[in-house]
mmCIF file of C-alpha atoms in Angstrom:
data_model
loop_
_atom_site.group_PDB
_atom_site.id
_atom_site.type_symbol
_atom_site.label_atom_id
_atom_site.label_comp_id
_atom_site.label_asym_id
_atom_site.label_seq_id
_atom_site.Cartn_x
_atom_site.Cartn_y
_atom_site.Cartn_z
ATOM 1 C CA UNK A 75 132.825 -6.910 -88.154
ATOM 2 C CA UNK A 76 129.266 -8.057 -87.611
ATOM 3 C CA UNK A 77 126.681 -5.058 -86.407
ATOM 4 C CA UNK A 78 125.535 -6.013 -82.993
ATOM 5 C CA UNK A 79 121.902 -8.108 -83.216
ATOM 6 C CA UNK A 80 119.266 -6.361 -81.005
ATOM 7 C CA UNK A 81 116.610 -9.165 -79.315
ATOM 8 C CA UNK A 82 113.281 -9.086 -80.888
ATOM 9 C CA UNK A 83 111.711 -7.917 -77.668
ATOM 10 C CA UNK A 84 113.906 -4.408 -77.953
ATOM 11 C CA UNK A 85 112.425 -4.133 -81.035
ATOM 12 C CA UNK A 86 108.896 -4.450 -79.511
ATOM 13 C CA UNK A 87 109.340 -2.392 -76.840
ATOM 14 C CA UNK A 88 110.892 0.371 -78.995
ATOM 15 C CA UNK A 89 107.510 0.000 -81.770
ATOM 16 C CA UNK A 90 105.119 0.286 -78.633
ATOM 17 C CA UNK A 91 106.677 3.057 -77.011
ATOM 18 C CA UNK A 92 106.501 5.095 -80.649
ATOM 19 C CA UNK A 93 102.727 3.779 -80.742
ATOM 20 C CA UNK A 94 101.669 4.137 -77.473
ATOM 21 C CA UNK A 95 100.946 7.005 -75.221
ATOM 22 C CA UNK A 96 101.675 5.331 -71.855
ATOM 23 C CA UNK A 97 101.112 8.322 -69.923
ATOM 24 C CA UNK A 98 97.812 9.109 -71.377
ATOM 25 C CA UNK A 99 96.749 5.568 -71.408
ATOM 26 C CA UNK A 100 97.182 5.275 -67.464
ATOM 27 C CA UNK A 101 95.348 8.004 -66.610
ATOM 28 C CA UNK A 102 92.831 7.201 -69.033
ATOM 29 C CA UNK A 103 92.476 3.866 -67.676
ATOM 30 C CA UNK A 104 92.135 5.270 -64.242
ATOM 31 C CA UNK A 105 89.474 7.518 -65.231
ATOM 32 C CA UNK A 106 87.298 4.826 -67.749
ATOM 33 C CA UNK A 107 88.129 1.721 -65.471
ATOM 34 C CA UNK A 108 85.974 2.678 -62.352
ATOM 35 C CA UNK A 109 82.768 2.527 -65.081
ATOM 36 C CA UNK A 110 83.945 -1.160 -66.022
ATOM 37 C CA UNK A 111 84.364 -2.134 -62.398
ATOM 38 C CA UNK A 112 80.962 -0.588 -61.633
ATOM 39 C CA UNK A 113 79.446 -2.645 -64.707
ATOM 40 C CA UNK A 114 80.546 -6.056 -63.101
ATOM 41 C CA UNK A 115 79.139 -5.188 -59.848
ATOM 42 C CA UNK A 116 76.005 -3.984 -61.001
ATOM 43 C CA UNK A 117 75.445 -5.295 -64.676
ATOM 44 C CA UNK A 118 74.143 -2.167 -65.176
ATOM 45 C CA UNK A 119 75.453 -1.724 -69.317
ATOM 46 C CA UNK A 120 74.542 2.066 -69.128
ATOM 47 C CA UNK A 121 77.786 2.627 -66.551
ATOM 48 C CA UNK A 122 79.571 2.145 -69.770
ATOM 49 C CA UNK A 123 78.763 4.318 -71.538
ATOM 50 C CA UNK A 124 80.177 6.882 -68.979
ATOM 51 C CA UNK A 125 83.918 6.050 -70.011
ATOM 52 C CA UNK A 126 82.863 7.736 -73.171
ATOM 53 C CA UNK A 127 82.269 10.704 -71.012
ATOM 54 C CA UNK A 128 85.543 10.698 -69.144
ATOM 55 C CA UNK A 129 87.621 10.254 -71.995
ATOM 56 C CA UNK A 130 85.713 13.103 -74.162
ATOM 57 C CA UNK A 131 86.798 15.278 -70.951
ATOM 58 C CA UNK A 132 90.559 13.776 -70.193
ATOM 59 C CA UNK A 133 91.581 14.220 -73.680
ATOM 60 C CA UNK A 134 90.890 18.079 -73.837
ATOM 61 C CA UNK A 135 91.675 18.567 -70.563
ATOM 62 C CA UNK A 136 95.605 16.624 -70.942
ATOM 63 C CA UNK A 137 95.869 18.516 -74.918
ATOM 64 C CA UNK A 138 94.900 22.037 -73.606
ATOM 65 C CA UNK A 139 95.916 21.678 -69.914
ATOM 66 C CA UNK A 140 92.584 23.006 -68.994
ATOM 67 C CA UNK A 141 91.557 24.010 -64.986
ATOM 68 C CA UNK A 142 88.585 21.999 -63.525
ATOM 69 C CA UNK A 143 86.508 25.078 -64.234
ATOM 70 C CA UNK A 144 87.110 25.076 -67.625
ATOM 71 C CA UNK A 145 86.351 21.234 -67.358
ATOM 72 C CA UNK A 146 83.317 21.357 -65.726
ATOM 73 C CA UNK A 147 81.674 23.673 -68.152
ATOM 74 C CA UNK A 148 83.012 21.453 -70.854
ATOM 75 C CA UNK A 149 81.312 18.840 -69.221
ATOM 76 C CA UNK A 150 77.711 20.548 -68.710
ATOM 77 C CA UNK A 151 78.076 20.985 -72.505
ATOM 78 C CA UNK A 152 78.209 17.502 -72.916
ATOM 79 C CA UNK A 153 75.293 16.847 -70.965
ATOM 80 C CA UNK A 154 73.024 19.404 -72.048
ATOM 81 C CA UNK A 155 74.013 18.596 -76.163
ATOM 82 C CA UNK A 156 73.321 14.800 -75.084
ATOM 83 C CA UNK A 157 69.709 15.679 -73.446
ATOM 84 C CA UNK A 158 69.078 17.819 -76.387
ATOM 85 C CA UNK A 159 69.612 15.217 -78.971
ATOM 86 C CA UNK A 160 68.338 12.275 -77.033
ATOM 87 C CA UNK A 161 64.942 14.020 -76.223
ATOM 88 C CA UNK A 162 64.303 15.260 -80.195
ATOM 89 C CA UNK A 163 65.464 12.094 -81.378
ATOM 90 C CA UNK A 164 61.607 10.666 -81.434
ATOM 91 C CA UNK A 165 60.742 13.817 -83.594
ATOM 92 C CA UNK A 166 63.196 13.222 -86.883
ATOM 93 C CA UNK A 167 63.455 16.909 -88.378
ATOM 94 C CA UNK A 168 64.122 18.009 -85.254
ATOM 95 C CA UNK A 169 66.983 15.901 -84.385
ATOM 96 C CA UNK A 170 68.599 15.914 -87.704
ATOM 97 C CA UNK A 171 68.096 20.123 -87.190
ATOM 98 C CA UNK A 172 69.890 19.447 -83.545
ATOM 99 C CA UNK A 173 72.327 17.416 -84.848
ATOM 100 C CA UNK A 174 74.126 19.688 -87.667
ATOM 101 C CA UNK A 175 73.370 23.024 -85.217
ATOM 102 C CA UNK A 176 75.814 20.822 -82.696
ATOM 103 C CA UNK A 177 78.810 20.157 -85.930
ATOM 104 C CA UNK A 178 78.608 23.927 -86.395
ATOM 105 C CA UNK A 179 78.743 25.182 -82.757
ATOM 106 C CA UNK A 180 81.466 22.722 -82.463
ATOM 107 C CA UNK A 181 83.291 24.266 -84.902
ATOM 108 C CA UNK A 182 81.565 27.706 -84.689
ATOM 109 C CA UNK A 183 83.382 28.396 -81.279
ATOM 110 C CA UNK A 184 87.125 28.521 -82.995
ATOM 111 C CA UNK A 185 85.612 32.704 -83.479
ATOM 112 C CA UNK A 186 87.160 32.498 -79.827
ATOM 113 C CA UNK A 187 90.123 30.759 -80.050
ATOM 114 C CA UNK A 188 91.461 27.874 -82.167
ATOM 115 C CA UNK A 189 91.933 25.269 -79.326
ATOM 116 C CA UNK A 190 88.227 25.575 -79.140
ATOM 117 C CA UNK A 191 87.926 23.060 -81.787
ATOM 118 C CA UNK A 192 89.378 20.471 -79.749
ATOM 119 C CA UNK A 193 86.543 21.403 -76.876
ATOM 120 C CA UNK A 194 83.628 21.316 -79.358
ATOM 121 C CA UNK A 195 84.731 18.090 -81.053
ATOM 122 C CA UNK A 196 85.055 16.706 -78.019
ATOM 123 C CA UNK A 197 81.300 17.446 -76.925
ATOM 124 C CA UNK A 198 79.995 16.872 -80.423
ATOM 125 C CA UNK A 199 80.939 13.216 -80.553
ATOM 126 C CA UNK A 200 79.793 11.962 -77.091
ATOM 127 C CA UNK A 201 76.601 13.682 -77.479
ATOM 128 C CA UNK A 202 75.796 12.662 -80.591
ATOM 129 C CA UNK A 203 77.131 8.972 -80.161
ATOM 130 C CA UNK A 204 75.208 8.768 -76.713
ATOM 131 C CA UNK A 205 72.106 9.764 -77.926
ATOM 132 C CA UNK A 206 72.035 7.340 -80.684
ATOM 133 C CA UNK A 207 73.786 4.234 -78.673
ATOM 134 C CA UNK A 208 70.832 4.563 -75.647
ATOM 135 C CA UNK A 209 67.920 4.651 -78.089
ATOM 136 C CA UNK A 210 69.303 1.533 -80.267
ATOM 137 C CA UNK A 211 67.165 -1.270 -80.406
ATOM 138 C CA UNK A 212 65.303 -0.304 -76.950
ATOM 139 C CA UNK A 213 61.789 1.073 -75.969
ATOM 140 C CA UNK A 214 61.463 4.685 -74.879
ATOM 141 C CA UNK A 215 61.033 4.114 -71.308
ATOM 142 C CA UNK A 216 63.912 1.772 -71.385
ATOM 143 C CA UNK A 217 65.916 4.522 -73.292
ATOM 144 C CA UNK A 218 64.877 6.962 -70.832
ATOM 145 C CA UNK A 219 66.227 4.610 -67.631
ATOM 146 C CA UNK A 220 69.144 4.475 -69.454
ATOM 147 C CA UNK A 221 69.723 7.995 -70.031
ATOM 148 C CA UNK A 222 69.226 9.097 -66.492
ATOM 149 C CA UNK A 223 71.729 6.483 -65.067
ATOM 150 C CA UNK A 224 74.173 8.499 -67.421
ATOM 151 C CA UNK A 225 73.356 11.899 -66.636
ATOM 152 C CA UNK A 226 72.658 10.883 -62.519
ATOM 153 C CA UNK A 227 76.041 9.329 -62.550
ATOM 154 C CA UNK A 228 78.283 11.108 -64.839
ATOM 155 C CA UNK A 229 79.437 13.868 -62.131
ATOM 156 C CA UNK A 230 81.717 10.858 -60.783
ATOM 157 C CA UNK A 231 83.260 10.887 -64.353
ATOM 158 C CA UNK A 232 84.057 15.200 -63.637
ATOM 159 C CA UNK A 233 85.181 14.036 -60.467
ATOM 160 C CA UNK A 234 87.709 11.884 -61.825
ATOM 161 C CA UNK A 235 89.156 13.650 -64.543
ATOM 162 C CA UNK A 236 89.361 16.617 -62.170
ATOM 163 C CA UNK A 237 91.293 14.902 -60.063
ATOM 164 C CA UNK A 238 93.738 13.541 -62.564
ATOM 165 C CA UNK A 239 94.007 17.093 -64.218
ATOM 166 C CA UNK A 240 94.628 18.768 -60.267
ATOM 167 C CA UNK A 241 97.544 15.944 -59.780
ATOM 168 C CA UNK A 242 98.911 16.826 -63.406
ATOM 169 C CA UNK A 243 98.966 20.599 -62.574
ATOM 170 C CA UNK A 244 100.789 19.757 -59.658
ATOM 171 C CA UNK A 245 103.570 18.020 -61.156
ATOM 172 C CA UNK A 246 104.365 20.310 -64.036
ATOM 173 C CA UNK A 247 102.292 23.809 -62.861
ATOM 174 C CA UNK A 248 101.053 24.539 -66.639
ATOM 175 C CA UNK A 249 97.312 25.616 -66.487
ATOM 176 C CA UNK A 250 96.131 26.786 -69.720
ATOM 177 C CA UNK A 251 95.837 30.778 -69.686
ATOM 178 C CA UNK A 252 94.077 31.325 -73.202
ATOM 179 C CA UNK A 253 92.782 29.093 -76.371
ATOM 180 C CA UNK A 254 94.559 30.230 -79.062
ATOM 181 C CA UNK A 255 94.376 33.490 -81.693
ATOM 182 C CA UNK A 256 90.826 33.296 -82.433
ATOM 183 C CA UNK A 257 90.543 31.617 -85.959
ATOM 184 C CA UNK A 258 90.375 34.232 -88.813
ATOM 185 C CA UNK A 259 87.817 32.531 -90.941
ATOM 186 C CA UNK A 260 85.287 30.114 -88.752
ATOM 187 C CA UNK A 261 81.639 30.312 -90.415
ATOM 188 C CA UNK A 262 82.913 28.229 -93.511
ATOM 189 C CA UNK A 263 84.731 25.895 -92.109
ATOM 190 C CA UNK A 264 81.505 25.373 -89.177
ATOM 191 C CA UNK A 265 79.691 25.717 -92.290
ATOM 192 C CA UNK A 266 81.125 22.672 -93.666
ATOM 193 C CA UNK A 267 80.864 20.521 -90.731
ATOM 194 C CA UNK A 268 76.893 21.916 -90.313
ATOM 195 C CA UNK A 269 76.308 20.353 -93.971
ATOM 196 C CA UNK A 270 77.913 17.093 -93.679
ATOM 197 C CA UNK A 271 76.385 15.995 -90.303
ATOM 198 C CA UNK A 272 72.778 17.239 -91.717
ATOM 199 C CA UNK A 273 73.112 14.647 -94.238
ATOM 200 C CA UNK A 274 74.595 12.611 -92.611
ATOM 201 C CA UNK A 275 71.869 12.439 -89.973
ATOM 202 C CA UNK A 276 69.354 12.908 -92.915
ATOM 203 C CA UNK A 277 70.064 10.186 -94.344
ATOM 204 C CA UNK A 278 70.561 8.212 -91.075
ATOM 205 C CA UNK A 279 66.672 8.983 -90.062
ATOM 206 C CA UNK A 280 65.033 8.212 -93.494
ATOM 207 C CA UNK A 281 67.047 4.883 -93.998
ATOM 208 C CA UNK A 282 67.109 3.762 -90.085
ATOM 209 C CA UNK A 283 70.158 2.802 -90.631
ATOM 210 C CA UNK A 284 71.271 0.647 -87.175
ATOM 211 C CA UNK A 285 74.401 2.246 -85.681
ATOM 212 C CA UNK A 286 74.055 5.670 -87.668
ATOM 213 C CA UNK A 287 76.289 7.485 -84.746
ATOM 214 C CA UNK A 288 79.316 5.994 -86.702
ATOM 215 C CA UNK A 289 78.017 7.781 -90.069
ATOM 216 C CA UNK A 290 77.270 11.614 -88.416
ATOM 217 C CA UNK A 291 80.717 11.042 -86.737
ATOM 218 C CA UNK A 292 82.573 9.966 -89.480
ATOM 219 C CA UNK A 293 81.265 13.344 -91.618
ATOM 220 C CA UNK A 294 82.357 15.645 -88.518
ATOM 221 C CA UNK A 295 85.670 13.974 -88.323
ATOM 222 C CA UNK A 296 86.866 14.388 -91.771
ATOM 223 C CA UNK A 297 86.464 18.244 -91.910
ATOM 224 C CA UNK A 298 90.163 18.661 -90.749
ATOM 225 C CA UNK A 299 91.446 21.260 -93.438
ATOM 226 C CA UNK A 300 91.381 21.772 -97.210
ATOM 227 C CA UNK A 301 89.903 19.014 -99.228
ATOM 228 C CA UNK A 302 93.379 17.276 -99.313
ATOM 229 C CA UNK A 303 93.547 16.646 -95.523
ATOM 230 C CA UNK A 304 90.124 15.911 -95.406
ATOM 231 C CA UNK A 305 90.503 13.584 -98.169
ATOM 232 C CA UNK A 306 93.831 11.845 -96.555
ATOM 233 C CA UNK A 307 91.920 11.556 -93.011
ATOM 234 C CA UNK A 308 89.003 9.721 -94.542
ATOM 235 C CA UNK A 309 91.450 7.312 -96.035
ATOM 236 C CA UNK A 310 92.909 6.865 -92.717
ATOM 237 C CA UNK A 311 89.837 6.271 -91.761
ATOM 238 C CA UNK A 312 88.599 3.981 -94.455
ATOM 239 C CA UNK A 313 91.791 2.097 -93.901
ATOM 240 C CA UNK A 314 91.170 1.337 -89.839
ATOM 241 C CA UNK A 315 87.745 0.119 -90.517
ATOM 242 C CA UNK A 316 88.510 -1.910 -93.499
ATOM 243 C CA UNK A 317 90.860 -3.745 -91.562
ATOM 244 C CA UNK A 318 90.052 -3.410 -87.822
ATOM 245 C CA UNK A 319 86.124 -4.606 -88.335
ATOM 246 C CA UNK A 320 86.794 -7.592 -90.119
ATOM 247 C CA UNK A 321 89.546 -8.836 -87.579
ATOM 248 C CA UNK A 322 87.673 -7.881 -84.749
ATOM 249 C CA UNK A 323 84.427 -9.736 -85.903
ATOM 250 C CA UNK A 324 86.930 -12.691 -86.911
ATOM 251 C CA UNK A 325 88.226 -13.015 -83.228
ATOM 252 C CA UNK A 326 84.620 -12.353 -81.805
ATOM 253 C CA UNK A 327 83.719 -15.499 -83.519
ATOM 254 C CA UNK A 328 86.613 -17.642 -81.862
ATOM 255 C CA UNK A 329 85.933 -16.327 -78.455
ATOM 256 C CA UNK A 330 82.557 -17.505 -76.238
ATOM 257 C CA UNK A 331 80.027 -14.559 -75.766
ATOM 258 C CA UNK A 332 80.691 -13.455 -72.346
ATOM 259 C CA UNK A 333 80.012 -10.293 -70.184
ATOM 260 C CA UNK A 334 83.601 -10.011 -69.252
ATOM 261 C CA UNK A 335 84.986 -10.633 -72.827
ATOM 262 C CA UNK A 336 82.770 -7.435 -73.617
ATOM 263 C CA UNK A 337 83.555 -5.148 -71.045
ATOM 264 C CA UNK A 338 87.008 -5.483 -71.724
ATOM 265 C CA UNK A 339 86.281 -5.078 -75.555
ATOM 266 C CA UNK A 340 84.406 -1.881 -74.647
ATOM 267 C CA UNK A 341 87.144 -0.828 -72.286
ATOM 268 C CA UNK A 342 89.840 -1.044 -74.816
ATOM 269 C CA UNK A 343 88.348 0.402 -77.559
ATOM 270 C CA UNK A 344 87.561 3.576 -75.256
ATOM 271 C CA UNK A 345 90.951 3.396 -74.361
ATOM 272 C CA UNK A 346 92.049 3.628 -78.085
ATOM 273 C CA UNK A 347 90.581 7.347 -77.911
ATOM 274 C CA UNK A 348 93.328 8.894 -76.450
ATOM 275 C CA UNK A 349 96.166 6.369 -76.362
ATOM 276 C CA UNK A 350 97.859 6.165 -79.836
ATOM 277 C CA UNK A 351 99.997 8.168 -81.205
ATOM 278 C CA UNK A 352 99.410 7.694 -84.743
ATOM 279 C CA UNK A 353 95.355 8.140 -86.114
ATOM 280 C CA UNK A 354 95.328 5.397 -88.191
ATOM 281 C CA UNK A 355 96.384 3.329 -85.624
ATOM 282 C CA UNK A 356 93.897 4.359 -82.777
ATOM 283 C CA UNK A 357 90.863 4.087 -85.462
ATOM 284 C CA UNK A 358 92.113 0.968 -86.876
ATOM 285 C CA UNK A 359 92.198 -0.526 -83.278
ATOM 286 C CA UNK A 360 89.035 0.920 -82.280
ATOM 287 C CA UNK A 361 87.220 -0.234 -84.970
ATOM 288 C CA UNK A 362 88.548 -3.649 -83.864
ATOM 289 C CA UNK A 363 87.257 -3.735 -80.441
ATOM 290 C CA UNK A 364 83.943 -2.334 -81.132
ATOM 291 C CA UNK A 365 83.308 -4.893 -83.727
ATOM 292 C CA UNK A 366 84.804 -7.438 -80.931
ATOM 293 C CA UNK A 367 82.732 -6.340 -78.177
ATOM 294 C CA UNK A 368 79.482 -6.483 -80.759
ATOM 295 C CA UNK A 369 80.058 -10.089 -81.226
ATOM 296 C CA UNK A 370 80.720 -11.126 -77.718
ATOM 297 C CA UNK A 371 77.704 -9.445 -76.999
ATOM 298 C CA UNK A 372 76.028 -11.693 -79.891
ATOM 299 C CA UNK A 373 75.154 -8.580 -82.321
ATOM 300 C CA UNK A 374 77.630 -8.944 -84.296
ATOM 301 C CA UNK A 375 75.271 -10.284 -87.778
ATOM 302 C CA UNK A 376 76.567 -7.892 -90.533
ATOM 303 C CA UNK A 377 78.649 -5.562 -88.307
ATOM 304 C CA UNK A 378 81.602 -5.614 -90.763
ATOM 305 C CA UNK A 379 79.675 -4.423 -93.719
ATOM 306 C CA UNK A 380 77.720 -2.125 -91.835
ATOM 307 C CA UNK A 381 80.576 -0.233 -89.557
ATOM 308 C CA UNK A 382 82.908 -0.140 -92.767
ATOM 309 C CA UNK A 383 79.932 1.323 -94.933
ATOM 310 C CA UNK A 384 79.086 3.599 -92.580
ATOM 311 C CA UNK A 385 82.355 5.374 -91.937
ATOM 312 C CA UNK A 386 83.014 5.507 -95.927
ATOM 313 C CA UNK A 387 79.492 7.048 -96.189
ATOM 314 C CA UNK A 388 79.926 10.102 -93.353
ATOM 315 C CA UNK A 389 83.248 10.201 -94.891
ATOM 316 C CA UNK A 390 82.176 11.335 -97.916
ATOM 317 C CA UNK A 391 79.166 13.362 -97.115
ATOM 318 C CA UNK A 392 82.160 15.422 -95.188
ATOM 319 C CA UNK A 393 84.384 15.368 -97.971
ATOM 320 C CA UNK A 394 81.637 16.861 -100.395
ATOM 321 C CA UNK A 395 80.803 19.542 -97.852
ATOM 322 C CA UNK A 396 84.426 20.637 -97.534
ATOM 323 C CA UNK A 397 83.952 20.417 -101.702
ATOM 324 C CA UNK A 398 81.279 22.653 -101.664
ATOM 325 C CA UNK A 399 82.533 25.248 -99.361
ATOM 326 C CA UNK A 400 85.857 25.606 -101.004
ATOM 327 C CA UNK A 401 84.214 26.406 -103.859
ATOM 328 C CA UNK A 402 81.915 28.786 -102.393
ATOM 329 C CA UNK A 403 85.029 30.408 -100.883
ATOM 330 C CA UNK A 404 86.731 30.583 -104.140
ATOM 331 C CA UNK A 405 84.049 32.955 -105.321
ATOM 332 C CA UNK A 406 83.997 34.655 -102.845
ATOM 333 C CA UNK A 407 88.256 35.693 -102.873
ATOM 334 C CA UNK A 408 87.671 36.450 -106.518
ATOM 335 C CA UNK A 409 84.673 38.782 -106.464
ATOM 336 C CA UNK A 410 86.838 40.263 -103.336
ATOM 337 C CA UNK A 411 89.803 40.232 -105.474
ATOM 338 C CA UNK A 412 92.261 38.812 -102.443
ATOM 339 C CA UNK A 413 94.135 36.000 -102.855
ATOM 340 C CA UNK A 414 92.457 32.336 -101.838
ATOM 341 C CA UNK A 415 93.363 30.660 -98.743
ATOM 342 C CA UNK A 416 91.508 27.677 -96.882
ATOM 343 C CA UNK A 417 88.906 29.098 -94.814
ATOM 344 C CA UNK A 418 88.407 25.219 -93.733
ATOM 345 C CA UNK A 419 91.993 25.401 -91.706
ATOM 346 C CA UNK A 420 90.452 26.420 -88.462
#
């Protein structure tokens, strides 16, 4: 008796509904897709850069089921981090200083609760990446235009991410109540994630390296757990850019440079933040569509060398941090005389 044949396009639907979060990508759509639309009307590029905003909000907000209070002061964080690092960035020291005290805080507020990781991670990387993406390749009072479009316009992003969370809350009535047990060890772990974006930054600032939000983010990320998980998240990591750059460059090159090509090359690879359910994938796919959207924008000269070296690079200056802090740890449990655990699983 033959087994029954299922149509290729089952199979399809069954892979993308295992890959993709459908929920989460509609309401992320709905609250990065008014900043495209806005774009087109006004060709203003810094409206983009407000999806990043909406979608560091939404994804905390939908993970945590947070109340538009909680929301709101998530999102002040975000803006004050992102005027912080934006206005020291002319003075070097100081915003390679800022920088690593924002990885620790980040990190640092898990003393409270454990879901606070998600929070500070989540106002970490649209800080930092902001702050880096307005100044690039710009004048200051260009930079400065730029940055007070954002920060003018970005309550509409609040507005919209409240909303979706108040129409979520109605339908299934679960507002968050607490964070989590606080986390028993936080310093080392914060610690870790304080040394890895310092030189990361560090060596961002004395090289110039172009792009050099990809290399402090890619340091952050990979402080996850003990050195194994950190170590298996880089090579998730290593893998998405290895092969999402290089494709995405590939097809930039077969497409015409157009301002419609990149907005919805900027669009998706927001999307990709919050969308997938496995890592690899997400990364892999965002790496794609920024390297896409560089080359319809006709900056795309090296981007596949550069975006893959700099997420191995911040990869490993996190991986040696979480090195050095186990270590530190180690000696620590032994002059105590307790038995070791991983201070870094916060």
């Amino acid at each position: 008796m033959n087994a029954p044949t299922i149509p290729p396009s089952a199979g399809l639907r069954d892979v993308l509904a295992r890959e993709i979060k459908s929920g989460e990508l509609l309401r992320a759509l709905i609250g990065v897709g008014p900043f495209v639309a806005a774009y087109f009307i006004s060709r203003e590029t810094a409206l983009l850069n407000l999806g990043l905003i909406a979608v560091s909000l939404l994804i905390p907000a939908l993970r945590l089921h947070l109340p538009s209070k909680v929301i709101a002061w998530h999102y002040l964080a975000i803006l004050v981090a992102f005027a912080a690092l934006f206005l020291a960035a002319p003075i070097k020291p100081l915003f390679v200083v800022l920088t690593a005290l924002a990885g620790f805080l980040a990190v640092a507020a898990t003393r409270y609760g454990e879901h606070f990781r998600t929070l500070g991670n989540w106002a970490f990387i649209p800080a930092v990446y902001l702050a880096c993406e307005v100044r690039e390749g710009v004048n200051a009072p260009e930079a400065l235009r730029h940055a007070g479009i954002i920060i003018v316009s970005s309550p509409v992003a609040l507005a919209l991410v409240c909303g979706i969370q108040i129409y979520n809350q109605r339908r299934q009535d679960n507002i968050a109540t607490s964070f989590g047990p606080p986390a028993a060890e936080w310093l080392l772990p914060a610690a870790a994630t304080a040394i890895a974006v310092f030189a990361a930054a560090a060596l961002v600032e004395i090289l110039d390296l172009a792009q050099g939000q990809w290399v402090m983010w890619s340091a952050a990320s990979v402080v996850v757990g003990d050195l194994s998980a950190s170590t298996d998240k880089l090579k998730q990591r290593a893998i998405g850019a290895f092969v999402g750059v290089p494709l995405g460059f590939l097809a930039g090159l077969a497409l015409p440079q157009n301002r419609v090509g990149y907005a919805l090359a900027v669009l998706a690879a927001t999307l990709t933040l919050i969308s997938f359910s496995r890592y690899i994938v997400g990364f892999g796919l965002r790496c794609f569509f920024i390297a896409l959207a560089a080359s319809l924008a006709g900056g795309a000269s090296g981007i596949a060398e550069e975006r893959v070296a700099n997420v191995i690079i911040g990869g490993a200056f996190g991986l040696i941090a979480v090195a050095l802090t186990d270590i530190v740890w180690q000696r620590v449990v032994r002059r105590r005389g307790s038995p070791p655990s991983h201070p870094t699983k916060a």
